[in-house]
XYZ file of C-alpha atoms in Angstrom:
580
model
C 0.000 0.000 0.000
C 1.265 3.437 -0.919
C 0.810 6.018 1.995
C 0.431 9.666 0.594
C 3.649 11.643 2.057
C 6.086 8.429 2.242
C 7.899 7.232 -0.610
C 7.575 3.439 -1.158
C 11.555 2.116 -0.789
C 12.407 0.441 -4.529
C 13.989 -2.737 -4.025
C 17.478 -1.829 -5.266
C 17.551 0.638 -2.631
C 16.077 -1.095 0.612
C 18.795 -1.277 3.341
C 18.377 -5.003 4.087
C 19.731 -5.978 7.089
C 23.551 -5.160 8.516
C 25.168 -7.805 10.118
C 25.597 -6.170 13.418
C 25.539 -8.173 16.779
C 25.014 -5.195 18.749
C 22.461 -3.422 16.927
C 19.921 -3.362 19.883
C 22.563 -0.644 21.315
C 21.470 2.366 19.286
C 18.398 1.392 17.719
C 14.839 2.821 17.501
C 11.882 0.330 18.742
C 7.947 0.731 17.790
C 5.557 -1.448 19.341
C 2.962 -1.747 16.481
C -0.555 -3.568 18.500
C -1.051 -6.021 15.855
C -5.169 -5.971 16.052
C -5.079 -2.141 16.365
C -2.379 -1.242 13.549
C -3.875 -1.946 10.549
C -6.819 -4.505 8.760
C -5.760 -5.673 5.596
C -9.045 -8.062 5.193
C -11.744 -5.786 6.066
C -12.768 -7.738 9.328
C -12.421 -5.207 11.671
C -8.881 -6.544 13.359
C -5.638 -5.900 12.386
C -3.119 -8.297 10.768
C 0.018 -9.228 9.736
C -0.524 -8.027 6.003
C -2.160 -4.944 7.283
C 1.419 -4.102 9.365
C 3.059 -5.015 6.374
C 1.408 -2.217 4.049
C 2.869 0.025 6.489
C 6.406 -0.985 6.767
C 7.268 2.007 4.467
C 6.366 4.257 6.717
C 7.930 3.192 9.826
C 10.947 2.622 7.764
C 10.842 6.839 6.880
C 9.531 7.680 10.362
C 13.183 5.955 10.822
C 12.272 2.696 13.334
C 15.190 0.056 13.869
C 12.847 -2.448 14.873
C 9.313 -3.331 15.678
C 7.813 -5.492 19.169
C 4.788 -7.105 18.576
C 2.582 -8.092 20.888
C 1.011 -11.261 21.501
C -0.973 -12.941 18.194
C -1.027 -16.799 19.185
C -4.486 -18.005 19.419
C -6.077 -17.023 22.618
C -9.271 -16.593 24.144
C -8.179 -12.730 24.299
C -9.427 -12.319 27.764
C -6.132 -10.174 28.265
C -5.372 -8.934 24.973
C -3.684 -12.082 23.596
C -1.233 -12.448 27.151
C -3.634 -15.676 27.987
C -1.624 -18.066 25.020
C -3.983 -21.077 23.950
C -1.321 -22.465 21.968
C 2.209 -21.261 21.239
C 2.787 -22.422 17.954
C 0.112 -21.053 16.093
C -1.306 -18.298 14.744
C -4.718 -16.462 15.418
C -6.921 -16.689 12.392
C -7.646 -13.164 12.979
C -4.109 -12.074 12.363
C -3.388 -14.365 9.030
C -1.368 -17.267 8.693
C 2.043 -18.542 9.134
C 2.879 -17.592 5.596
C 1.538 -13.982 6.465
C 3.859 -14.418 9.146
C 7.132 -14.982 7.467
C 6.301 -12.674 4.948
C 6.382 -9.691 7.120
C 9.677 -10.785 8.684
C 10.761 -11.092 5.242
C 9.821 -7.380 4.280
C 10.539 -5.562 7.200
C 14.466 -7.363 6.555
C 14.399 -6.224 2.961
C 13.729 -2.340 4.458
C 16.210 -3.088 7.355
C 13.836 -3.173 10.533
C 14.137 -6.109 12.520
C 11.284 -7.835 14.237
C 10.804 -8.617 18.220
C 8.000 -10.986 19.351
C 6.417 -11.395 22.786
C 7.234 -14.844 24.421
C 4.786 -15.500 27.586
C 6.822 -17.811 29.732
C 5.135 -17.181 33.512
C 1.480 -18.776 32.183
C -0.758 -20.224 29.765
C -4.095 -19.314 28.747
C -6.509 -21.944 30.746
C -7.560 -22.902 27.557
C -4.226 -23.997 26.963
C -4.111 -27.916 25.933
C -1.585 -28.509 28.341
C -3.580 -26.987 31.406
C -6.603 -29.074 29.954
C -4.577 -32.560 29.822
C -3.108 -31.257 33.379
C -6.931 -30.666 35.193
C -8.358 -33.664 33.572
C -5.196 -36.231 33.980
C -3.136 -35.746 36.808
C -0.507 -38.256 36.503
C -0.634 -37.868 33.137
C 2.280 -36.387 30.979
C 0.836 -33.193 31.765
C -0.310 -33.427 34.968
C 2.707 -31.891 36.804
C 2.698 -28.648 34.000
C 1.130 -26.116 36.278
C 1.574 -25.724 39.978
C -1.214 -27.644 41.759
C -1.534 -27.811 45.503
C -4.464 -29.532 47.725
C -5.134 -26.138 49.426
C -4.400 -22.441 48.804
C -1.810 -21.677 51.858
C 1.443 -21.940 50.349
C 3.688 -18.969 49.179
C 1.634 -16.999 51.624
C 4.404 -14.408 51.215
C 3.959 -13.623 47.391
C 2.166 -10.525 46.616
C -1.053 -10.266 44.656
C 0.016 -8.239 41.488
C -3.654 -7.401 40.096
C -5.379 -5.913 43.027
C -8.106 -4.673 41.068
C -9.380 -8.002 40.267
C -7.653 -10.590 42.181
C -8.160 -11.819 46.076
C -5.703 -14.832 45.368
C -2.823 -16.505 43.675
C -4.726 -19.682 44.330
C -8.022 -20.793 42.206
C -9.962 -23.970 42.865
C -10.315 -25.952 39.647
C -13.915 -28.245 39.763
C -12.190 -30.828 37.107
C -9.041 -31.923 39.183
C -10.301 -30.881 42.788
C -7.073 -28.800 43.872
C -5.857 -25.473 43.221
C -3.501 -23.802 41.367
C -1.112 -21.270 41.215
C -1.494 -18.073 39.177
C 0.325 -14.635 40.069
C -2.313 -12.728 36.904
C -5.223 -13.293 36.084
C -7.508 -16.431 37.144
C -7.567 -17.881 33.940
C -3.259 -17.531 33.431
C -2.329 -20.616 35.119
C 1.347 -20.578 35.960
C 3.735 -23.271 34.573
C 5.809 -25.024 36.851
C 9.017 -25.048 36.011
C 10.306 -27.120 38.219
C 9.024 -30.314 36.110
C 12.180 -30.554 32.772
C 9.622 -30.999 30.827
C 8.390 -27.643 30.898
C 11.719 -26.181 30.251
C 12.097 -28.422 27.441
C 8.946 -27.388 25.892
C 9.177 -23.863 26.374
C 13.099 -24.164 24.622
C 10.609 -26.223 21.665
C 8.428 -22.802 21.785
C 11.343 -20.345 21.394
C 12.949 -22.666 18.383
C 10.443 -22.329 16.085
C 9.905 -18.720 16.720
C 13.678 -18.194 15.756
C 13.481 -20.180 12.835
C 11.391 -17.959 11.316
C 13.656 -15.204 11.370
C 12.696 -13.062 14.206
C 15.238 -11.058 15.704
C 14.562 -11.101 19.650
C 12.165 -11.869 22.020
C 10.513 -9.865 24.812
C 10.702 -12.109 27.865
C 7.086 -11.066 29.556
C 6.724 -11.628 33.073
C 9.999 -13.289 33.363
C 10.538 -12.142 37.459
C 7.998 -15.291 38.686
C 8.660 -18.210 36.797
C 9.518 -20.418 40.035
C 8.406 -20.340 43.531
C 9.538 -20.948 46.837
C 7.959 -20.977 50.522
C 9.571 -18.145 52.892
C 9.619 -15.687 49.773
C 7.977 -13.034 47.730
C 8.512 -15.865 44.797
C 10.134 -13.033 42.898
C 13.619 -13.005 41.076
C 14.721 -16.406 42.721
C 17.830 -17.886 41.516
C 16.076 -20.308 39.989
C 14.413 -17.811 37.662
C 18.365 -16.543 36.841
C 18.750 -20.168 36.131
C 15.951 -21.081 33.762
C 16.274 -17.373 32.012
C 20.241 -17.894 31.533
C 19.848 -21.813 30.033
C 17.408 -20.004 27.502
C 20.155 -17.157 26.641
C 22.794 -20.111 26.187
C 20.452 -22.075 24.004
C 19.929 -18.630 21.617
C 23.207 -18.189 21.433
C 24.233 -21.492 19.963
C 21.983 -22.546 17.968
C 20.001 -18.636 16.904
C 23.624 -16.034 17.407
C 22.553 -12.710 17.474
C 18.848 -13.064 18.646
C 17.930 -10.785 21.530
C 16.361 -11.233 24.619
C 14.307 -8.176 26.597
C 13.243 -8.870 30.420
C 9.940 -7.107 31.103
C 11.076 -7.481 34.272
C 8.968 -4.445 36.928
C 11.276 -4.703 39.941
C 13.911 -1.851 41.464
C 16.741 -1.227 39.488
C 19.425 -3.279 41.790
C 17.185 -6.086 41.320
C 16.550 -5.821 37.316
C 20.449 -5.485 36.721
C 20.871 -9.197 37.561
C 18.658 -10.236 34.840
C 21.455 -9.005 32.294
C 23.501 -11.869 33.917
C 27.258 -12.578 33.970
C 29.788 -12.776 31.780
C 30.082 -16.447 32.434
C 26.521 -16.766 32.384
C 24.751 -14.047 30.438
C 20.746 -13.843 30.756
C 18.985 -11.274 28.939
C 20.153 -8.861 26.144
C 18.041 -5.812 27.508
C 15.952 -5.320 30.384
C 13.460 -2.279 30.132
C 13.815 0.464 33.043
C 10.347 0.771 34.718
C 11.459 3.254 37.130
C 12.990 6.159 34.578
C 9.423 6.537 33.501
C 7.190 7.981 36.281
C 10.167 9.895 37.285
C 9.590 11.898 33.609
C 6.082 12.392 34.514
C 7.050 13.631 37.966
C 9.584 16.081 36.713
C 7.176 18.029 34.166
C 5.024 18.150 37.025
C 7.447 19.113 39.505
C 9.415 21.421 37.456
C 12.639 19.878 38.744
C 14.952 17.580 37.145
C 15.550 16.129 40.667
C 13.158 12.925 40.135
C 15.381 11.530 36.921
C 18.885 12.650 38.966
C 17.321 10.323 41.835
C 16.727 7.959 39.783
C 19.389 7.543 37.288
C 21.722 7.703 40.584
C 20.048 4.949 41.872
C 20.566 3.021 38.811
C 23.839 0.292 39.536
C 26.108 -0.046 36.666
C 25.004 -2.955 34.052
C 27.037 -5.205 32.474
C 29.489 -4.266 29.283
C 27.155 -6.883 27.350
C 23.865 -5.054 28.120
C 21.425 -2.215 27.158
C 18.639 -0.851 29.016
C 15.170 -0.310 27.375
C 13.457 2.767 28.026
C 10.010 4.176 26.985
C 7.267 6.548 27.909
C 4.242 4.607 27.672
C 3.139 1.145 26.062
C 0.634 -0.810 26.146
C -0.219 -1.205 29.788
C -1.215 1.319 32.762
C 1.870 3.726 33.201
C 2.935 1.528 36.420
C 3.131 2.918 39.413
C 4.593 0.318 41.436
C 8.031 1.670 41.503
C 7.459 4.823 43.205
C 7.071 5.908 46.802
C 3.707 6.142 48.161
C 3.739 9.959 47.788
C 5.134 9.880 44.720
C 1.933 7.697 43.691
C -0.401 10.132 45.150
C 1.185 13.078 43.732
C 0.975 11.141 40.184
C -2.772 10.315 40.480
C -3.198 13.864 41.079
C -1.672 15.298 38.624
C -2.518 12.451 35.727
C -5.298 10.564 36.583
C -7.710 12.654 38.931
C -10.628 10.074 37.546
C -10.634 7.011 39.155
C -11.511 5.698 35.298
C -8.201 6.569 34.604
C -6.175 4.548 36.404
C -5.949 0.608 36.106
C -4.099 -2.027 38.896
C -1.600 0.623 40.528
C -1.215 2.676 37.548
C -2.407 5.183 34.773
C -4.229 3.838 31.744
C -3.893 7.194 29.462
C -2.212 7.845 26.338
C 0.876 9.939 26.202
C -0.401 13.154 24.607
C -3.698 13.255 27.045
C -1.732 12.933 30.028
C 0.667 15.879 28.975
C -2.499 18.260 28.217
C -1.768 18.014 24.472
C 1.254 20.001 25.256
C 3.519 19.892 21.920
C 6.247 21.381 24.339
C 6.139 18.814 26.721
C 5.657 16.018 24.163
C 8.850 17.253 22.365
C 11.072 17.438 25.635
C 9.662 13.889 26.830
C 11.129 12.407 23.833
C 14.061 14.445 23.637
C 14.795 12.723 27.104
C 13.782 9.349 26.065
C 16.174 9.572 23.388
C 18.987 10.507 25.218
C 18.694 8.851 28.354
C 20.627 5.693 28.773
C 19.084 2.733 27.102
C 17.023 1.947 23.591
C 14.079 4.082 23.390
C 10.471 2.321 22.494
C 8.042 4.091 21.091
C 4.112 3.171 21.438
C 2.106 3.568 18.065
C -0.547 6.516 17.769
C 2.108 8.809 20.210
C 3.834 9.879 17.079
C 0.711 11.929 15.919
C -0.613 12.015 19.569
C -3.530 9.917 19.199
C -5.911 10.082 22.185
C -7.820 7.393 24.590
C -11.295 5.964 25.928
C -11.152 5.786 29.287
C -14.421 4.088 29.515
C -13.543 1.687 27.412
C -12.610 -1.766 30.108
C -9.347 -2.279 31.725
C -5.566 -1.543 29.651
C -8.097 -1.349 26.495
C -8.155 2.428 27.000
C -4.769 2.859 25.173
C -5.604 0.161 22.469
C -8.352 1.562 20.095
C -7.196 1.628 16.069
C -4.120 3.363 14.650
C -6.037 6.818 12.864
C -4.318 6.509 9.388
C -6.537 8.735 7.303
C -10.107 10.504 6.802
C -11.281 7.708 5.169
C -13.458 4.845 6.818
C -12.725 4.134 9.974
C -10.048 6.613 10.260
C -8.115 4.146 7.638
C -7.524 1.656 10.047
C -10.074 -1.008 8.303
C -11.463 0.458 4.873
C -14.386 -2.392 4.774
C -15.798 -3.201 8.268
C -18.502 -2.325 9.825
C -17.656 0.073 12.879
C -19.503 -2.360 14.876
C -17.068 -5.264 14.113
C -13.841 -2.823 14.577
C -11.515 -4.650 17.578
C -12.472 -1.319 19.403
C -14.408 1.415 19.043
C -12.630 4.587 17.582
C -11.569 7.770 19.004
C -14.494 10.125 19.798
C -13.270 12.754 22.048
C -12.659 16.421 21.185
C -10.282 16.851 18.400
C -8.376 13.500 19.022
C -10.736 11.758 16.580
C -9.498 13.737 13.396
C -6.147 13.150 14.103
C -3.790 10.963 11.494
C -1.263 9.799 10.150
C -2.243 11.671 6.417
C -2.666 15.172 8.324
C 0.420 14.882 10.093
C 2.812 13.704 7.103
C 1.174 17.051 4.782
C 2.244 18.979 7.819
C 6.150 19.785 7.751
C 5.747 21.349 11.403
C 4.223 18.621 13.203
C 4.941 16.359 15.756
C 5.530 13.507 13.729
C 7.964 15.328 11.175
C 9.340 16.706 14.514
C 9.892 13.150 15.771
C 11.323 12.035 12.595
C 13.732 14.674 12.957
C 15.047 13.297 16.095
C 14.969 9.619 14.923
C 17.558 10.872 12.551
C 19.744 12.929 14.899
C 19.784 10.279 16.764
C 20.784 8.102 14.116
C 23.715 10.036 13.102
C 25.250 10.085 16.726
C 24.913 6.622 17.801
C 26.945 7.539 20.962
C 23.711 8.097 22.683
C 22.656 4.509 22.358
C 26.032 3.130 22.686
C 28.260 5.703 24.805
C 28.791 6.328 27.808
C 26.262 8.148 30.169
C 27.702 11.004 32.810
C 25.527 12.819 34.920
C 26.250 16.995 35.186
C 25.539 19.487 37.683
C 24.089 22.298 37.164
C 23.325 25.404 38.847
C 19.562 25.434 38.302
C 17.490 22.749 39.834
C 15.175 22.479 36.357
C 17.887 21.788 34.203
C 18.662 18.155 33.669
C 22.409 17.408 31.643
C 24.385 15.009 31.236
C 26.954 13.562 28.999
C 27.224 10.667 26.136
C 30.754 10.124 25.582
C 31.770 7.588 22.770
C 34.021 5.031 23.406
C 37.448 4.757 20.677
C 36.369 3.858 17.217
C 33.679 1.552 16.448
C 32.367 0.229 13.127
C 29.934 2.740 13.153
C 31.780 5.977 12.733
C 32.368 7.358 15.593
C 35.851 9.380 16.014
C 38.702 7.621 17.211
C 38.475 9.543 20.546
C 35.080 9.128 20.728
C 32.488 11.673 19.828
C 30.964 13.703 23.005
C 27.445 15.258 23.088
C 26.137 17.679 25.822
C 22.343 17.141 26.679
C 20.321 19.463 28.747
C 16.975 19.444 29.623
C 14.667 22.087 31.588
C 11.482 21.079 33.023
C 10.340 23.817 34.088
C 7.723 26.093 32.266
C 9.723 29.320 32.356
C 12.897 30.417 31.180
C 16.202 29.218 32.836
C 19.713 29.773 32.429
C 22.022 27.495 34.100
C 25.453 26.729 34.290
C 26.678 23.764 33.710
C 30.189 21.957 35.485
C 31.664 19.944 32.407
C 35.361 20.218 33.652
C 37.147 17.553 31.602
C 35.646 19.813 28.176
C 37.047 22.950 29.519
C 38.423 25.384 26.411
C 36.195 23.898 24.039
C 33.826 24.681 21.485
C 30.173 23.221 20.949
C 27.500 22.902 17.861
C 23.834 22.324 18.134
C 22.794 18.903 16.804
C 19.281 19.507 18.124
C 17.125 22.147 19.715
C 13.828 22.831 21.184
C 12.817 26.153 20.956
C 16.422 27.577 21.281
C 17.879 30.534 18.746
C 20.830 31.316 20.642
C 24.303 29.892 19.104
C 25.497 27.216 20.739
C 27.764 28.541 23.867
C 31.281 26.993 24.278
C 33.076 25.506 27.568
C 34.906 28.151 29.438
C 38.391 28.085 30.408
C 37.003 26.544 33.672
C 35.313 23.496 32.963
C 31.871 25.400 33.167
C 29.256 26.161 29.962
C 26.204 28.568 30.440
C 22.845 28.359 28.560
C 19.981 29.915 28.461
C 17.051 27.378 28.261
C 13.411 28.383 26.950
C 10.409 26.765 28.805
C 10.340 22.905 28.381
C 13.490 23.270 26.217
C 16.119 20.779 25.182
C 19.439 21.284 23.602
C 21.559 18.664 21.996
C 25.363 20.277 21.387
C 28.260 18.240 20.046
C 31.318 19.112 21.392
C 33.589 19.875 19.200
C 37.331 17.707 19.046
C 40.597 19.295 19.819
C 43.354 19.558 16.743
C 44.873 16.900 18.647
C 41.649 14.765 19.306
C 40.656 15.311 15.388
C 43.439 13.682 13.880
């Protein structure tokens, strides 16, 4: 499908894919929702072919590589996270073929492809959790965890509060109970039976074989349990997620692992591993995110200093994964108590708008809409440590339903055009759409077609950063240095490159100064950069700053002048001796 405003990629010209083993460092993620991107078939839900018409545009919007969710068959009582069988493919989404084929075209335009893999639990639909209820010393009987009464792990915390008394449910068929830490119908495996490990290694082969490039590890932080705990990161967990890391990297080199792993940052950092025994490629940082939110509330930087300063090293091997919203609540779970309440406050006042113990809004509502604020969030996103995610829709800042049930509030359809159903499904009925679209105020006209004929807005201002970004790769693979500065609102900080790399950078290693103010009024700072002292700077990127770009005085110290919400990028510039 051509898309009015991006230019279809002729084959000659496509990228394809560079054989880079650390490309996860500096690139670009976009979690497309498969049943919300785009219908190719006119039923209503999205689908493999429908992504696949799009692929040109992310590929100019300048994504590295796309995460999508769940699309095994499933009873889709939590959007596809309740697996009924993890081999196949939901009718609804296409086929195998339909399958391969977009892995095959998003190679040709050099975007690589990330699936979700749901280790924790199983649908209860699940054949396995069938055979296990109805045959208990069967081969599956010993599956799940099963127990005669619902005492045990007394310790372990109940993670959906909203709808959940127990990690214990009473099954009718096989007259115990088992063990779920979701929903009721996600029955935990247990992997302390081989047999699950073995089948779940099965699982991940034949997703590799089809090309993908990584997995997202969902969940991974419960997969075993033991009395006298919280049945959270256990070293048996470290065990079962590092044999799967060694497996990838014999027989699949290259593929990526990513913990979605919502714990403190001292406890994530052990799910990168060892060098002797590595475990996952990336693990996303849950805590940067609130502390975003907090700042542009706050007008202080102070939250994401706190934060980042709390974060322990991570090893050489690893990358963090960062991201402003997704698609589940904005969690709360990492933050103080007061930090919580402060949060609901100032981004979910309506108890509609929060979900669990979090926010279920869309990026551009819960910033007021703000096109300064929008800009600066990403501007930090994309220069914070880590590989940035973006969620689909935030690029034109596509609105919510909040009274629309549970996370479902941040999943309506992707708002392509004017035409039927926004463009998202040119043939169905609205009634039959996966969810209803848009209606509120003016977030139901926006799209993709309005935005692209628009040089000034927010998507042609993302773009721009996408390919800043892209031309500096030391802020996905340098290293990260916090600053101080003189004014609390000002957040900066340092990327230095490390000695030449394949990629470009300068033998020395390319430095860029970041700085961030969140407050809404003007600020001028100064800014304690000692080991830059005497040396010039250049403006790679800028939000709402005219001024030239200021150089390092003789002391180590560089002032700026900072315009509400504003960001500056500046690339210091080499030394005759550095330059050679």
């Amino acid at each position: 499908m051509t898309i009015p405003g991006v230019p279809a990629l002729p084959a000659q010209s496509r990228p394809g894919l560079r054989p880079d083993p650390d490309w996860f460092r500096a690139a670009v993620f976009y979690e497309a929702l498969l049943r919300s991107f785009a219908d190719s078939d006119g039923d209503g839900v999205g689908d493999f072919r429908g992504l696949a018409s799009r692929l040109d545009y992310l590929a100019w919007l300048g994504v590295d590589a796309i995460w999508i969710p769940p699309f095994y068959p499933s009873p889709m009582r939590d959007g596809g996270y309740d697996i009924a069988d993890y081999t196949g493919v939901d009718p609804r989404y296409g086929s195998m073929d339909d399958f391969r084929a977009l892995v095959e075209a998003a190679h040709e335009r050099g975007i690589r492809i990330v699936i979700d893999m749901v280790l924790n639990h199983t649908s209860d639909a699940h054949p396995w959790f069938q055979a296990s209820r109805r045959d208990p010393d069967g081969p599956y009987g010993d599956f799940y965890v099963w127990a005669d009464d619902d005492a045990g792990y007394a310790d372990a915390r109940i993670i959906f509060v909203d709808t959940e008394r127990s990690n214990w449910s009473y099954d009718e068929v096989r007259g115990q109970y088992y063990w779920h830490r979701f929903f009721s119908h996600q029955p935990d495996l247990n992997y302390d039976n081989p047999a699950v490990v073995d089948a779940v290694h099965e699982v991940v082969r034949f997703w590799a074989r089809t090309g993908v490039d990584g997995f997202r590890l969902d969940a991974i932080p419960y997969l075993v349990e033991r009395e006298g705990t919280d049945c959270e990161n256990l070293p048996g967990t470290h065990r079962l997620v590092a044999g799967l890391r060694e497996m990838l990297d014999r027989e699949f080199p290259g593929t990526i692992t990513i913990a979605e792993a919502n714990q403190p940052p001292r406890e994530v950092v052990a799910y990168f591993g060892s060098t002797d025994a590595p475990e996952c490629t990336m693990c996303f940082h849950f805590p940067v995110m609130p502390r975003i939110f907090s700042a542009l509330r706050e007008g202080t930087a102070t939250p994401i200093r706190d934060v980042l300063r709390a974060t322990p090293p991570i090893p050489a091997q690893g990358q963090w994964g960062t991201f402003l919203r997704n698609h589940d609540e904005l969690t709360l779970e990492m933050v103080t108590d007061a930090e919580r309440d402060r949060l609901y406050h100032w981004y979910a006042p309506h108890q509609r708008m929060r979900a669990n113990v979090g926010i279920r809004r869309r990026l551009a509502p819960l910033l007021g809409d703000s096109r300064a604020e929008l800009e600066l969030a990403h501007a930090l996103l994309l220069s914070l440590p880590g590989s940035p995610c973006l969620y689909y829709g935030d690029e034109i800042g596509m609105g919510e339903n909040i009274w629309l049930p549970d996370r479902d509030a941040v999943r309506t359809p992707m708002q392509w055009d004017h035409s039927a159903n926004m463009g998202f499904s040119a043939c169905a009925d609205p009634t039959a759409l996966t969810l209803p679209l848009i209606d509120v105020d003016d977030y139901a006209d926006r799209c993709v077609a309005d935005a692209l004929a628009d040089p000034s807005s927010l998507l042609h201002c993302l773009r721009h950063m996408l390919r800043v970004r892209r031309r500096h790769p030391v802020l996905g693979r340098g290293e990260f240095q916090l600053c101080r500065a003189s004014a609390a609102a000002v957040l900066a900080h340092t990327r230095t490159g490390a000695p030449a790399t394949a990629q470009g950078e300068r033998a020395h290693g390319e430095v860029l100064l970041c700085l961030a103010n969140l407050s809404d009024s003007q600020c001028e700072t100064s800014v304690e950069v000692p080991g830059l002292a005497g040396r010039a700077t250049r403006t790679v990127l800028a939000g709402a700053v005219t001024a030239p770009a200021p150089a390092v005085d003789a002391h180590g110290r560089l002032t700026a002048v900072l315009p509400p919400r504003g960001y500056w990028w500046l690339e210091v510039i080499p030394n005759r001796e550095e330059a050679r």
